[in-house]
């Protein structure tokens, strides 16, 4: 993907790349790796609606009832619970990770949390995964929106941690960065801190 506000510079860059690499100009971007792009006057929107529909269908959640939050507020998993199919669980988590990394910072915390149970998932973990699917069902049209900025860019970051919130006394921390007030986040992460 090559983008630029100056058409002359854009064409020069494409010509330079074509002289060095075998490539084809496919025109204005609309879809790339499961991400849909919508270009408007001064705005670029990215979403993964088609991918969400595909994931919901794959896991039998096409007709599920939507949820308004990505997870329950207090997420506690009992020590003793019925084991769940780890292969199916890993597939679901992998699908959610792809969404989380590309266009859905809103599911970062819960997907990071649920990915910690890939080795020995239980029915309770699967119920939490289905909750995320139900949230995605209701929010599949959410997009990251990037607006043309006429002012200078101002990088702003936010971070937080739950300070030893896990049962092993490790913290989960997260961050996000924006380039200006009106724009979507450009970088984000949520993860359990290592030892």
Coordinates of C-alpha atoms in Angstrom, one line a residue:
X1 CA 0.0 0.0 0.0
X2 CA 1.4 3.3 -1.1
X3 CA -0.3 6.6 -0.1
X4 CA 0.5 10.3 -0.4
X5 CA -1.3 13.6 -0.5
X6 CA 0.9 14.8 -3.5
X7 CA 0.0 13.0 -6.7
X8 CA 3.3 13.8 -8.4
X9 CA 5.3 12.4 -5.5
X10 CA 3.0 9.3 -5.4
X11 CA 3.6 8.6 -9.1
X12 CA 7.3 9.1 -8.8
X13 CA 7.4 6.7 -5.8
X14 CA 5.4 4.1 -7.8
X15 CA 7.7 4.4 -10.8
X16 CA 10.7 4.0 -8.6
X17 CA 9.2 0.8 -7.0
X18 CA 8.3 -0.6 -10.4
X19 CA 11.9 -0.1 -11.6
X20 CA 13.2 -2.1 -8.7
X21 CA 10.4 -4.7 -8.2
X22 CA 7.9 -6.6 -10.3
X23 CA 4.7 -5.0 -9.3
X24 CA 1.3 -4.0 -10.6
X25 CA -0.7 -0.8 -9.7
X26 CA -4.2 -2.0 -8.6
X27 CA -5.6 1.5 -8.3
X28 CA -7.4 2.9 -5.3
X29 CA -7.5 0.5 -2.4
X30 CA -10.8 -1.1 -1.3
X31 CA -9.9 -4.4 0.4
X32 CA -6.6 -5.6 1.7
X33 CA -6.0 -8.8 3.8
X34 CA -9.6 -8.9 5.1
X35 CA -9.7 -5.1 5.8
X36 CA -12.1 -2.9 3.9
X37 CA -11.1 0.6 3.2
X38 CA -13.5 3.5 2.5
X39 CA -12.0 6.7 1.2
X40 CA -13.9 9.9 1.5
X41 CA -13.2 13.6 1.4
X42 CA -10.5 14.0 4.0
X43 CA -11.1 10.6 5.7
X44 CA -10.0 7.0 5.5
X45 CA -12.1 4.4 7.2
X46 CA -11.0 0.8 7.9
X47 CA -13.2 -2.0 9.1
X48 CA -13.3 -5.8 9.0
X49 CA -17.1 -6.3 8.7
X50 CA -16.7 -9.1 6.1
X51 CA -14.1 -10.9 8.2
X52 CA -16.4 -10.7 11.3
X53 CA -19.3 -12.2 9.3
X54 CA -17.0 -15.0 8.1
X55 CA -15.7 -15.7 11.7
X56 CA -19.2 -15.7 13.2
X57 CA -20.3 -18.1 10.5
X58 CA -17.3 -20.4 11.1
X59 CA -18.0 -20.7 14.8
X60 CA -21.8 -21.0 14.5
X61 CA -22.6 -17.6 15.9
X62 CA -24.2 -16.0 12.8
X63 CA -27.6 -15.7 14.4
X64 CA -26.4 -15.0 17.9
X65 CA -27.9 -12.2 20.1
X66 CA -25.6 -9.1 20.2
X67 CA -24.0 -7.9 23.4
X68 CA -23.1 -4.3 24.1
X69 CA -19.8 -5.0 25.9
X70 CA -16.8 -7.2 24.9
X71 CA -16.9 -9.1 28.2
X72 CA -18.4 -9.3 31.6
X73 CA -17.2 -6.7 34.0
X74 CA -15.8 -9.1 36.6
X75 CA -14.3 -12.0 34.7
X76 CA -13.5 -14.9 37.1
X77 CA -12.9 -18.4 36.0
X78 CA -13.4 -21.2 38.5
X79 CA -10.5 -23.6 39.1
X80 CA -12.6 -26.7 38.4
X81 CA -14.4 -26.6 35.2
X82 CA -15.2 -29.0 32.3
X83 CA -12.4 -29.0 29.7
X84 CA -13.1 -27.6 26.2
X85 CA -11.8 -28.5 22.8
X86 CA -8.4 -26.8 22.7
X87 CA -8.1 -26.9 18.9
X88 CA -11.4 -25.1 18.4
X89 CA -10.5 -22.7 21.2
X90 CA -7.2 -21.8 19.6
X91 CA -8.8 -21.2 16.2
X92 CA -11.3 -18.8 17.8
X93 CA -8.6 -17.0 19.7
X94 CA -6.5 -16.7 16.5
X95 CA -9.4 -15.2 14.6
X96 CA -10.0 -12.7 17.4
X97 CA -6.3 -11.8 17.6
X98 CA -6.3 -10.9 13.9
X99 CA -9.3 -8.6 14.5
X100 CA -7.7 -7.1 17.6
X101 CA -4.4 -6.4 15.9
X102 CA -5.8 -4.9 12.7
X103 CA -8.8 -2.8 13.5
X104 CA -10.4 -3.6 16.8
X105 CA -8.6 -2.1 19.8
X106 CA -11.8 -2.4 21.8
X107 CA -11.3 -6.1 22.2
X108 CA -7.6 -6.0 23.1
X109 CA -8.0 -6.6 26.8
X110 CA -10.4 -9.5 26.7
X111 CA -8.6 -11.3 23.8
X112 CA -5.3 -10.9 25.5
X113 CA -6.9 -12.3 28.7
X114 CA -8.5 -15.3 26.9
X115 CA -5.4 -16.1 24.9
X116 CA -3.7 -17.1 28.2
X117 CA -5.9 -20.2 28.4
X118 CA -5.1 -21.7 25.0
X119 CA -3.3 -24.7 26.6
X120 CA -6.2 -25.9 28.8
X121 CA -9.4 -24.1 28.0
X122 CA -12.6 -24.9 29.8
X123 CA -16.3 -24.4 29.0
X124 CA -16.2 -21.1 31.0
X125 CA -13.5 -19.8 28.8
X126 CA -15.5 -20.7 25.7
X127 CA -18.5 -18.9 27.1
X128 CA -16.3 -15.8 27.4
X129 CA -15.1 -16.2 23.8
X130 CA -18.8 -16.5 22.6
X131 CA -19.5 -13.3 24.6
X132 CA -16.8 -11.6 22.4
X133 CA -18.4 -13.0 19.3
X134 CA -21.8 -11.6 20.4
X135 CA -20.2 -8.2 21.0
X136 CA -18.7 -8.3 17.5
X137 CA -22.1 -9.2 16.0
X138 CA -23.5 -5.9 17.4
X139 CA -20.4 -3.8 16.4
X140 CA -19.4 -5.3 13.1
X141 CA -19.7 -1.9 11.4
X142 CA -17.2 -0.2 13.8
X143 CA -14.4 1.4 11.9
X144 CA -11.1 3.1 12.5
X145 CA -11.4 6.6 11.1
X146 CA -8.4 8.7 10.1
X147 CA -9.1 12.3 9.2
X148 CA -6.9 14.7 7.2
X149 CA -5.2 16.9 9.6
X150 CA -4.7 20.6 8.8
X151 CA -2.9 21.4 12.0
X152 CA 0.4 19.9 13.1
X153 CA 0.3 16.3 14.4
X154 CA 0.3 15.9 18.1
X155 CA 1.2 12.4 19.3
X156 CA -0.8 11.5 22.5
X157 CA -0.4 8.3 24.4
X158 CA -2.4 6.7 27.2
X159 CA -1.4 3.7 29.4
X160 CA -2.7 1.9 32.4
X161 CA -2.2 -1.3 34.4
X162 CA -4.3 -3.3 36.8
X163 CA -1.4 -3.7 39.3
X164 CA -1.2 -7.5 40.1
X165 CA -4.8 -8.2 39.1
X166 CA -4.2 -11.8 38.0
X167 CA -4.3 -14.7 40.4
X168 CA -0.5 -15.1 39.9
X169 CA 0.0 -11.5 41.0
X170 CA 1.1 -10.3 37.6
X171 CA -0.2 -7.1 36.1
X172 CA -2.0 -6.6 32.8
X173 CA -1.0 -3.4 31.2
X174 CA -2.1 -1.6 28.1
X175 CA -1.5 1.5 26.0
X176 CA -2.8 3.3 23.0
X177 CA -1.5 6.2 20.9
X178 CA -3.3 8.8 18.7
X179 CA -1.9 11.4 16.2
X180 CA -4.5 14.0 16.8
X181 CA -7.7 14.5 18.8
X182 CA -10.1 13.6 16.0
X183 CA -8.3 10.5 14.7
X184 CA -8.6 6.9 15.7
X185 CA -5.8 5.2 17.6
X186 CA -2.8 4.3 15.5
X187 CA -1.1 1.8 18.0
X188 CA -2.5 -0.2 20.9
X189 CA -1.7 -3.2 23.0
X190 CA -3.0 -5.1 26.1
X191 CA -1.0 -7.9 27.6
X192 CA -0.1 -9.6 30.8
X193 CA 3.3 -8.5 32.0
X194 CA 6.1 -11.2 32.0
X195 CA 7.9 -12.3 35.1

